[in-house]
Coordinates of C-alpha atoms in Angstrom, one line a residue:
M34 CA -57.3 -40.0 189.4
T35 CA -54.2 -39.8 192.3
D36 CA -51.6 -41.6 193.2
E37 CA -51.0 -43.2 195.5
S38 CA -48.1 -44.6 197.9
K39 CA -47.0 -45.9 201.0
T40 CA -44.6 -45.2 204.0
P41 CA -44.0 -48.2 206.2
M42 CA -44.1 -46.6 210.0
S43 CA -42.2 -47.6 213.1
D44 CA -44.5 -47.5 215.3
G45 CA -46.8 -49.6 213.9
L46 CA -49.1 -47.4 212.6
P47 CA -50.7 -47.4 209.1
E48 CA -48.7 -45.4 207.1
P49 CA -50.9 -42.4 205.9
V50 CA -52.6 -42.7 201.8
I51 CA -51.1 -39.3 200.2
R52 CA -52.8 -39.2 196.8
H53 CA -52.4 -37.1 193.8
R54 CA -54.5 -35.0 191.3
R55 CA -53.9 -35.7 187.7
V56 CA -54.9 -31.8 186.8
N57 CA -54.4 -29.3 188.9
A58 CA -56.9 -27.2 188.3
S59 CA -59.2 -25.0 190.2
L60 CA -62.9 -24.5 189.1
I61 CA -63.3 -21.4 189.8
W62 CA -61.7 -20.8 186.6
L63 CA -64.8 -21.0 184.8
V64 CA -65.9 -18.2 185.2
P65 CA -63.9 -16.0 183.5
I66 CA -63.6 -18.5 181.0
V67 CA -67.1 -18.5 180.2
A68 CA -67.1 -14.6 180.5
A69 CA -64.5 -14.5 177.8
L70 CA -66.5 -16.9 176.1
V71 CA -69.6 -15.3 176.2
G72 CA -67.6 -11.7 175.5
L73 CA -66.1 -13.3 172.4
S74 CA -68.9 -14.6 171.2
L75 CA -70.9 -11.0 171.2
V76 CA -67.9 -9.5 169.1
I77 CA -68.1 -11.8 166.4
H78 CA -72.1 -11.3 166.9
A79 CA -71.4 -8.0 166.3
W80 CA -68.2 -7.8 163.8
M81 CA -70.8 -10.0 161.7
Q82 CA -73.9 -7.4 162.3
Q83 CA -71.9 -4.0 162.0
G84 CA -72.4 -2.6 158.6
P85 CA -70.4 -0.3 156.1
T86 CA -69.5 3.5 158.5
I87 CA -70.6 6.8 156.5
A88 CA -70.4 10.6 156.7
I89 CA -72.6 12.9 156.6
T90 CA -72.4 16.4 156.5
F91 CA -75.0 18.9 158.4
Q92 CA -74.5 22.8 159.1
T93 CA -75.0 22.6 162.6
A94 CA -75.0 19.1 165.0
E95 CA -78.5 20.8 166.5
G96 CA -80.1 17.5 168.1
L97 CA -77.5 15.1 166.7
D98 CA -75.9 12.7 170.0
P99 CA -73.0 10.6 169.9
G100 CA -74.5 6.7 170.5
K101 CA -77.7 7.8 171.1
T102 CA -79.1 8.7 168.2
V103 CA -80.1 6.4 165.7
V104 CA -80.5 7.1 161.7
K105 CA -84.2 5.1 160.7
Y106 CA -85.7 4.0 157.5
K107 CA -89.5 3.9 157.7
N108 CA -89.2 3.7 160.8
V109 CA -86.5 1.7 161.1
V110 CA -83.2 1.7 163.0
I111 CA -80.7 0.4 160.5
G112 CA -78.0 2.3 162.0
K113 CA -76.8 5.0 165.0
V114 CA -74.4 8.0 165.1
S115 CA -71.0 6.6 166.5
T116 CA -68.8 10.1 166.8
I117 CA -69.9 13.5 165.8
R118 CA -66.4 16.0 164.8
L119 CA -66.0 19.4 162.8
N120 CA -64.5 19.0 158.9
S121 CA -61.7 20.8 158.3
D122 CA -62.1 24.3 158.0
R123 CA -65.2 24.4 161.0
R124 CA -67.8 25.4 158.7
K125 CA -70.0 21.9 159.3
V126 CA -69.9 19.1 161.5
V127 CA -68.8 15.3 160.0
V128 CA -71.3 13.5 161.3
N129 CA -70.2 9.3 161.1
V130 CA -72.8 7.0 161.0
D131 CA -72.2 3.1 162.0
L132 CA -74.7 1.1 159.5
D133 CA -76.3 -2.1 160.0
K134 CA -75.2 -5.3 157.9
T135 CA -78.3 -5.4 156.1
A136 CA -79.0 -1.2 155.7
A137 CA -75.3 -2.0 154.2
G138 CA -77.0 -1.1 150.5
I139 CA -78.5 2.5 151.4
A140 CA -74.1 3.2 150.8
V141 CA -75.5 4.3 147.8
A142 CA -74.4 7.5 145.5
D143 CA -77.8 9.0 145.4
S144 CA -79.3 7.8 148.5
R145 CA -80.0 11.3 151.0
F146 CA -80.2 12.0 154.3
W147 CA -81.8 14.8 157.1
V148 CA -82.2 15.1 160.6
V149 CA -86.4 15.1 161.4
R150 CA -87.0 17.4 163.9
P151 CA -90.2 19.3 164.4
R152 CA -90.8 21.8 162.4
I153 CA -93.7 24.2 161.5
G154 CA -94.2 26.2 158.9
L155 CA -96.9 27.4 156.2
G156 CA -97.1 23.8 154.6
G157 CA -97.5 22.7 158.0
V158 CA -96.6 20.7 160.9
S159 CA -93.5 17.7 160.9
G160 CA -91.4 15.7 163.2
I161 CA -93.6 16.6 166.1
D162 CA -92.9 12.6 167.5
T163 CA -89.2 14.0 168.2
L164 CA -90.0 16.0 170.8
L165 CA -90.7 13.1 173.1
S166 CA -87.9 10.2 171.2
G167 CA -85.1 13.3 170.6
S168 CA -84.2 13.4 166.8
F169 CA -83.2 11.4 164.9
I170 CA -81.3 11.2 160.9
G171 CA -84.0 10.2 158.0
V172 CA -82.7 8.0 154.9
D173 CA -84.2 8.2 151.8
V174 CA -82.7 5.4 149.5
G175 CA -81.8 6.4 146.1
N176 CA -81.6 3.7 142.8
S177 CA -77.7 3.9 142.0
K178 CA -75.8 1.4 142.3
Q179 CA -72.6 3.5 143.0
K180 CA -71.7 2.7 146.2
Q181 CA -70.6 5.7 148.6
T182 CA -70.0 6.6 152.2
D183 CA -69.3 10.6 152.4
F184 CA -73.1 12.4 151.4
A185 CA -73.9 16.1 151.7
G186 CA -76.8 15.8 154.5
L187 CA -80.2 17.9 153.5
E188 CA -81.2 20.7 155.6
T189 CA -85.3 20.3 155.2
P190 CA -86.9 17.0 154.7
P191 CA -86.8 16.3 151.1
S192 CA -90.0 17.1 149.4
V193 CA -90.1 14.1 147.2
T194 CA -88.4 10.6 147.9
H195 CA -87.2 7.3 145.4
D196 CA -90.3 6.0 145.9
A197 CA -92.5 8.3 145.2
E198 CA -95.1 7.4 142.8
G199 CA -95.6 10.2 140.4
K200 CA -94.1 12.1 137.9
S201 CA -91.5 14.7 137.3
F202 CA -92.4 18.2 135.2
I203 CA -90.7 21.3 134.5
L204 CA -91.8 24.6 134.4
H205 CA -90.4 27.5 133.6
S206 CA -91.4 31.5 135.1
G207 CA -90.2 35.3 135.8
D208 CA -90.2 35.0 139.0
L209 CA -91.0 32.8 141.8
G210 CA -93.5 34.5 143.3
S211 CA -95.2 33.0 146.9
L212 CA -94.1 29.7 145.8
D213 CA -91.4 27.0 147.6
I214 CA -90.4 24.0 148.1
G215 CA -92.9 21.8 149.1
S216 CA -96.2 23.9 147.5
P217 CA -99.4 21.8 146.8
V218 CA -100.1 21.6 143.1
Y219 CA -103.8 21.4 141.9
F220 CA -106.0 19.2 139.3
R221 CA -109.5 21.0 139.4
R222 CA -108.9 21.9 143.5
L223 CA -107.8 18.5 144.5
Q224 CA -104.6 18.0 146.2
V225 CA -102.3 15.9 143.5
G226 CA -98.6 16.9 144.0
R227 CA -96.7 19.4 145.2
V228 CA -93.4 21.9 144.1
A229 CA -90.2 19.5 144.2
S230 CA -87.1 22.2 144.2
Y231 CA -86.8 25.4 142.1
K232 CA -83.5 27.3 141.3
L233 CA -82.5 30.3 139.4
N234 CA -81.9 30.1 135.9
D235 CA -77.9 30.8 134.4
D236 CA -78.9 33.6 132.9
G237 CA -80.8 35.8 135.8
K238 CA -83.7 35.6 133.8
G239 CA -86.2 33.2 135.4
V240 CA -86.5 30.0 138.0
T241 CA -86.9 27.2 137.0
L242 CA -89.5 24.9 138.6
Q243 CA -90.0 21.0 139.7
V244 CA -93.0 19.6 140.6
F245 CA -94.0 16.1 140.6
V246 CA -98.0 15.2 140.7
E247 CA -98.9 11.8 142.4
R248 CA -99.6 8.6 140.7
P249 CA -102.5 7.5 139.0
Y250 CA -102.8 11.8 138.8
D251 CA -99.9 12.4 136.5
K252 CA -102.4 10.8 133.8
F253 CA -104.0 14.4 133.9
V254 CA -100.9 16.2 132.7
T255 CA -101.0 16.0 129.2
T256 CA -99.3 18.0 126.3
D257 CA -101.8 20.5 126.2
S258 CA -101.7 21.7 129.7
R259 CA -101.2 24.7 131.3
F260 CA -99.4 25.3 134.6
W261 CA -100.5 28.7 136.4
N262 CA -99.6 30.5 139.4
A263 CA -102.3 29.9 142.3
S264 CA -101.1 31.4 145.0
G265 CA -103.3 34.2 147.2
V266 CA -106.6 35.9 145.5
D267 CA -107.3 36.7 142.1
V268 CA -109.9 39.6 141.9
S269 CA -110.9 40.4 138.7
L270 CA -113.8 43.3 138.0
G271 CA -116.3 42.6 135.0
A272 CA -119.1 43.1 132.9
D273 CA -121.0 40.1 135.1
G274 CA -119.4 42.1 138.5
L275 CA -116.7 41.3 141.2
K276 CA -114.9 37.8 140.8
L277 CA -112.8 36.5 143.9
N278 CA -111.2 33.3 142.8
T279 CA -108.4 30.9 144.8
Q280 CA -108.4 27.4 144.9
S281 CA -107.7 26.8 148.8
L282 CA -106.9 28.8 152.1
A283 CA -103.2 27.0 152.1
T284 CA -102.4 29.0 148.9
V285 CA -103.4 31.9 149.7
L286 CA -100.7 31.7 152.9
A287 CA -98.0 29.5 151.2
G288 CA -99.0 29.7 147.8
G289 CA -99.6 27.1 144.9
V290 CA -99.7 25.4 141.5
A291 CA -102.7 24.6 139.2
F292 CA -102.8 22.4 135.8
L293 CA -105.8 22.1 133.5
D294 CA -106.5 21.6 129.8
A295 CA -107.4 24.4 127.4
P296 CA -110.7 25.0 126.3
G297 CA -111.6 23.0 123.7
P298 CA -110.4 20.2 121.8
H299 CA -107.2 18.4 121.9
P300 CA -107.2 15.6 119.2
T301 CA -103.4 15.6 119.1
A302 CA -102.6 15.5 123.5
E303 CA -101.3 13.1 124.9
V304 CA -99.9 12.2 128.2
A305 CA -97.4 14.2 129.0
P306 CA -93.6 12.4 130.0
Q307 CA -91.2 12.4 132.2
D308 CA -89.8 15.7 132.7
A309 CA -91.8 17.3 130.3
V310 CA -91.9 21.2 130.1
F311 CA -94.3 23.9 130.7
T312 CA -94.8 27.7 131.5
L313 CA -96.1 28.8 134.4
F314 CA -98.2 31.9 133.4
D315 CA -99.3 33.8 136.3
T316 CA -103.0 33.8 136.4
Q317 CA -105.4 31.0 134.8
A318 CA -106.9 34.0 132.9
H319 CA -103.1 34.2 130.3
A320 CA -102.8 30.5 130.6
M321 CA -106.3 29.6 129.2
A322 CA -105.7 32.5 125.7
P323 CA -104.1 31.3 123.5
P324 CA -100.0 30.6 122.7
D325 CA -98.4 33.8 122.0
G326 CA -96.3 32.8 119.8
E327 CA -92.9 34.4 119.1
P328 CA -92.7 38.0 121.1
H329 CA -92.2 40.8 118.2
Y330 CA -90.4 44.9 120.5
I331 CA -91.8 47.7 118.7
R332 CA -91.2 51.7 119.9
M333 CA -93.3 54.4 120.6
R334 CA -92.6 58.2 120.3
F335 CA -94.9 60.2 121.9
D336 CA -94.4 64.0 122.6
Q337 CA -97.1 65.0 125.3
P338 CA -97.4 63.4 128.2
L339 CA -98.1 60.5 129.3
R340 CA -99.1 60.8 132.8
G341 CA -101.3 56.9 134.1
L342 CA -99.5 55.6 131.4
A343 CA -97.2 52.8 133.7
V344 CA -94.8 49.6 132.4
D345 CA -97.1 46.0 132.6
A346 CA -100.1 48.8 130.5
P347 CA -101.9 46.6 127.7
V348 CA -101.1 47.4 124.0
E349 CA -104.6 47.0 121.9
F350 CA -105.0 46.8 118.3
L351 CA -108.6 47.4 117.8
G352 CA -109.5 46.7 121.1
M353 CA -107.8 43.3 120.7
N354 CA -105.3 42.8 123.9
I355 CA -101.8 41.8 121.8
G356 CA -99.1 43.0 124.2
S357 CA -97.9 45.4 126.4
V358 CA -95.4 48.1 127.6
V359 CA -92.0 47.3 129.0
S360 CA -90.5 50.3 129.3
I361 CA -91.2 54.1 129.0
R362 CA -87.9 56.9 128.8
M363 CA -88.3 60.4 128.3
D364 CA -85.3 62.3 126.1
Y365 CA -84.2 65.2 124.7
D366 CA -84.1 67.1 121.2
E367 CA -81.7 68.6 120.6
K368 CA -83.1 70.3 117.4
T369 CA -86.6 71.2 118.5
G370 CA -86.3 71.4 122.4
H371 CA -88.8 69.1 123.1
F372 CA -88.9 66.1 125.4
P373 CA -90.0 62.9 124.1
I374 CA -91.3 60.1 125.4
Y375 CA -90.0 56.6 123.8
V376 CA -92.1 53.6 125.4
G377 CA -91.2 50.2 124.7
A378 CA -93.4 47.4 123.9
V379 CA -93.8 43.4 123.5
V380 CA -96.8 42.1 121.4
Y381 CA -97.4 39.2 120.1
P382 CA -98.9 38.9 116.2
D383 CA -100.0 35.0 116.7
R384 CA -102.6 36.8 119.0
L385 CA -104.3 38.2 115.9
G386 CA -105.1 34.7 115.0
R387 CA -105.9 34.3 111.4
A388 CA -105.7 37.6 110.5
H389 CA -101.4 37.3 111.6
Q390 CA -101.3 33.7 109.3
K391 CA -103.0 35.9 106.6
L392 CA -101.0 39.0 106.5
M393 CA -97.2 37.2 106.8
A394 CA -98.7 35.1 103.6
Q395 CA -98.3 38.6 102.1
A396 CA -95.8 39.6 104.0
R397 CA -94.2 36.2 102.6
S398 CA -95.1 36.4 99.1
Q399 CA -94.3 40.1 97.9
G400 CA -89.9 39.2 100.8
D401 CA -90.4 41.1 103.0
D402 CA -89.3 40.2 105.9
D403 CA -90.1 37.9 109.3
D404 CA -91.1 41.8 111.1
M405 CA -93.0 42.5 108.2
S406 CA -92.1 46.2 108.1
H407 CA -92.9 46.7 104.6
L408 CA -96.1 45.6 105.5
I409 CA -96.5 47.2 108.9
G410 CA -94.8 50.9 106.0
T411 CA -98.4 50.2 103.9
L412 CA -100.6 50.3 107.0
V413 CA -99.3 53.3 108.6
A414 CA -99.9 55.2 105.0
H415 CA -103.4 53.6 105.8
G416 CA -103.7 55.9 109.0
L417 CA -102.1 53.2 111.7
R418 CA -101.3 55.0 114.6
A419 CA -100.3 54.3 118.3
Q420 CA -102.5 56.8 121.1
A421 CA -102.2 56.6 124.1
K422 CA -106.0 55.8 125.4
V423 CA -107.3 55.9 128.8
G424 CA -108.5 53.2 130.0
N425 CA -109.9 54.0 133.2
L426 CA -111.3 57.2 133.8
L427 CA -111.4 57.0 138.3
T428 CA -107.6 56.3 138.5
G429 CA -106.7 57.9 135.0
Q430 CA -104.6 54.9 133.8
L431 CA -103.6 54.8 130.6
F432 CA -103.0 52.1 127.7
I433 CA -101.6 52.2 124.2
S434 CA -104.0 51.7 121.4
L435 CA -103.0 50.8 117.8
D436 CA -106.3 52.2 115.5
F437 CA -106.7 54.0 111.9
L438 CA -106.7 57.3 112.1
K439 CA -109.0 59.2 109.8
N440 CA -107.0 61.6 107.9
A441 CA -104.2 60.7 109.9
P442 CA -101.4 63.5 109.0
K443 CA -99.1 61.9 107.2
A444 CA -96.5 60.6 109.0
T445 CA -92.3 59.4 108.8
Y446 CA -91.7 56.1 108.6
D447 CA -88.5 53.5 108.3
P448 CA -88.3 49.8 107.7
S449 CA -85.3 49.5 108.9
V450 CA -85.3 50.8 111.8
R451 CA -84.6 48.3 114.7
P452 CA -86.8 48.0 116.5
L453 CA -90.1 48.8 114.5
E454 CA -90.6 52.6 115.5
I455 CA -94.6 53.2 115.0
P456 CA -95.8 56.4 113.8
T457 CA -98.1 58.2 116.9
A458 CA -101.1 60.7 117.4
P459 CA -102.6 62.3 120.3
G460 CA -104.7 60.7 122.3
N461 CA -108.4 61.0 123.2
F462 CA -107.9 61.9 126.1
D463 CA -105.2 64.5 124.8
K464 CA -107.8 65.9 122.3
L465 CA -109.9 66.5 125.2
Q466 CA -107.4 68.1 127.2
E467 CA -106.4 70.8 123.6
Q468 CA -110.2 71.6 123.1
L469 CA -110.4 72.0 126.9
A470 CA -107.5 74.8 126.7
E471 CA -109.3 76.1 123.9
I472 CA -112.3 75.8 125.9
V473 CA -110.2 78.2 128.0
D474 CA -108.2 80.1 125.9
K475 CA -111.7 81.5 124.5
I476 CA -113.2 82.0 127.6
R477 CA -110.3 83.9 129.2
K478 CA -110.7 87.0 126.3
I479 CA -114.5 87.0 126.9
P480 CA -114.8 91.1 127.7
F481 CA -116.4 90.0 131.7
D482 CA -115.5 93.4 132.4
S483 CA -116.7 95.1 129.8
I484 CA -120.2 92.6 129.8
G485 CA -120.4 93.5 133.4
N486 CA -120.7 97.4 133.5
N487 CA -123.0 96.9 130.2
L488 CA -124.5 94.6 132.0
N489 CA -125.1 96.9 135.2
Q490 CA -126.1 100.3 133.1
T491 CA -129.2 97.3 131.6
L492 CA -129.8 96.6 135.5
V493 CA -129.9 100.6 136.2
S494 CA -132.5 101.3 133.5
L495 CA -134.3 98.2 134.6
N496 CA -134.7 100.2 137.0
K497 CA -136.0 102.6 136.5
T498 CA -138.6 101.5 134.1
L499 CA -139.9 99.1 136.6
N500 CA -140.3 102.1 138.7
Q501 CA -142.2 103.9 135.8
V502 CA -144.4 101.2 135.3
N503 CA -144.7 100.7 138.6
N504 CA -145.6 104.5 140.5
Q505 CA -147.5 105.6 136.5
V506 CA -148.1 102.9 134.3
L507 CA -149.8 100.1 136.6
P508 CA -152.4 103.2 138.2
Q509 CA -153.0 104.0 134.8
F510 CA -154.1 100.3 133.9
Q511 CA -156.1 100.0 137.3
D512 CA -158.0 103.0 136.4
T513 CA -159.0 101.2 132.7
L514 CA -159.3 98.7 134.3
K515 CA -162.0 100.0 136.8
G516 CA -163.7 101.6 133.9
A517 CA -164.2 98.6 131.4
N518 CA -165.7 96.9 134.7
Q519 CA -167.8 99.5 135.3
T520 CA -168.4 99.5 131.2
L521 CA -169.4 95.5 131.2
G522 CA -171.5 96.5 134.7
T523 CA -173.9 98.4 133.2
A524 CA -174.1 96.0 129.4
N525 CA -174.9 93.4 131.9
N526 CA -177.4 95.6 133.5
A527 CA -178.4 96.5 129.5
F528 CA -179.5 93.0 128.6
S529 CA -180.9 91.8 131.8
P530 CA -184.7 90.7 131.2
D531 CA -185.8 92.9 133.4
S532 CA -184.4 95.8 131.6
P533 CA -186.6 98.4 130.4
L534 CA -184.7 98.0 127.0
Q535 CA -185.2 94.5 127.0
Q536 CA -189.4 95.4 128.0
N537 CA -188.8 98.4 124.9
L538 CA -187.0 95.1 123.4
G539 CA -190.3 92.8 123.6
S540 CA -192.6 95.7 122.9
T541 CA -191.4 96.6 119.8
L542 CA -191.0 92.8 118.5
Q543 CA -195.3 92.2 119.0
E544 CA -196.5 95.7 117.5
L545 CA -194.2 93.7 114.4
Q546 CA -196.2 91.5 114.9
R547 CA -198.9 92.4 114.4
M548 CA -198.1 94.6 111.9
A549 CA -196.3 91.5 109.8
R550 CA -200.1 90.2 110.8
S551 CA -202.0 92.7 109.0
L552 CA -200.1 93.0 106.5
R553 CA -201.0 89.1 105.7
T554 CA -204.4 89.9 106.0
L555 CA -204.6 93.1 103.7
T556 CA -202.4 90.7 100.9
D557 CA -205.5 88.0 101.3
Y558 CA -207.7 90.3 101.6
L559 CA -206.5 91.9 97.7
G560 CA -205.8 88.7 96.4
T561 CA -209.5 88.6 97.0
H562 CA -210.8 91.4 95.8
P563 CA -207.8 92.9 93.7
S564 CA -210.6 95.9 92.3
S565 CA -210.1 97.1 95.7
L566 CA -207.6 98.5 94.6
I567 CA -209.7 100.8 92.5
R568 CA -212.8 100.8 93.8
G569 CA -211.5 100.9 96.6
R570 CA -212.8 99.1 99.8
S571 CA -216.5 97.5 99.6
A572 CA -218.8 98.6 102.5
D573 CA -219.0 96.0 104.9
A574 CA -222.4 94.4 104.7
P575 CA -224.5 94.2 106.8
P576 CA -224.6 91.7 110.0
A577 CA -226.9 89.0 109.4
A578 CA -230.0 88.4 111.5
D579 CA -229.8 86.4 114.2
T580 CA -231.7 83.4 113.9
G581 CA -230.7 81.5 116.5
S582 CA -230.8 78.0 114.6
S583 CA -228.1 78.1 112.1
T584 CA -224.0 79.9 112.9
T585 CA -222.0 80.4 109.6
K586 CA -219.1 80.2 110.0
P587 CA -216.3 82.6 107.9
Q588 CA -214.3 81.8 105.8
Q589 CA -210.5 82.1 105.1
G590 CA -209.2 85.2 103.8
S591 CA -212.3 86.4 104.7
K592 CA -212.1 90.4 105.6
P593 CA -211.9 90.8 109.6

């Protein structure tokens, strides 16, 4: 729109027409205006997308860079580090993080933050991808409804996050061993969980661990389950040889926990609830053993050396392991001037099973206390004694044996003394030492010098005798043997078939045969002619004429 004004010209020329613009603005101003509008829209968009700002405290800002380090949840960027500063005492750093508006819900009381860096440990390797992309802050979103803006960052990633499915259980142990956060939990050699955390008990007498078992394996943890430390290698030497047992190579290096139900039926077993409490045993054998029950402390006084006896040495009752030695200390008796050794032991009477139940029932029926001190006094009267016996002949290790001894000397027992003091007796090794000492003493008393002198004299006499035998007896004996040999040769010649003796003997025997034949003929003749004994023998009849026609056979018994 313009305004036109006409002014008459004096020289007849037409007057110029002057047009005036209604809006005096240049188009060039549109550029900054548009830019301002775009910037304003960006500011409004950023303001609308901006979430809460939180402060996270870490030990160090290693790997963190303001304006570059991001915050990720499930690998999605939900914020960025804006500033980093030292706290008031300059011991830690405070990292301010601007969260996105969509991530405002993670700023709750139980959310946890940690720096994801490359980590290499016995449990494995993690955060390798951050070597190229740079470190970032990881988040474990909590379940609390209470909003919070200040957090204490974790130095290591949590082993169990809030969105993990499964159950946590509490384990009590005497020490931590080689376990650490993230150590695996095994069920039948299958990894089903991990160690979530651990802490030293307030009284300093043990360690409490929290383990997490993933679903669906958490249903196998029952009220009768037993947990044991599966770290390292379990080596045992038994009647069936050497046994080497371990869960996996990872447990040998990084440690681990295993659990299993105790052998036998479990009619009352139920699935363990969340945060159920169990005992973490040292070995599987201890875990699978019957429950120990309440421990009882006893004391024993030994008057002989106990070399080879150490703490944790077993205490056996009639061959059954019922406890272990917990202390060994020496004392001095002013009256006798001796140095007795007091051995303390913890025993578990429940390991005796029904025997302990019957003894407890008997003790209670007699009004005895829980320690059965009076009942033990009765057993002592029947010969119950503690002995230090040799458990290993190679190493000489000793153990305490509670047994009934025949003809045991009377011992002093006071049921009112606490802890209960069990009378002792020398062990088999001590008896063996005493017997050896007696043998050595007897051997020492043997007069070896006089025996040696007598033996020398005897040997001299024997030497003389042997010389006499060699010089005198043996030659005579040889002559005698020669004479006997000659006699035997003569006899042999005399009895040979062609010897004169044999020939004379043969002739004599022939003569005797002829004589016997003549006697038989005479006897026959006298039987036929008995009168010949009176009249004499009649003359022989003349021989008959030989007719040549007939032959007369001589009659039997006729005169020849």
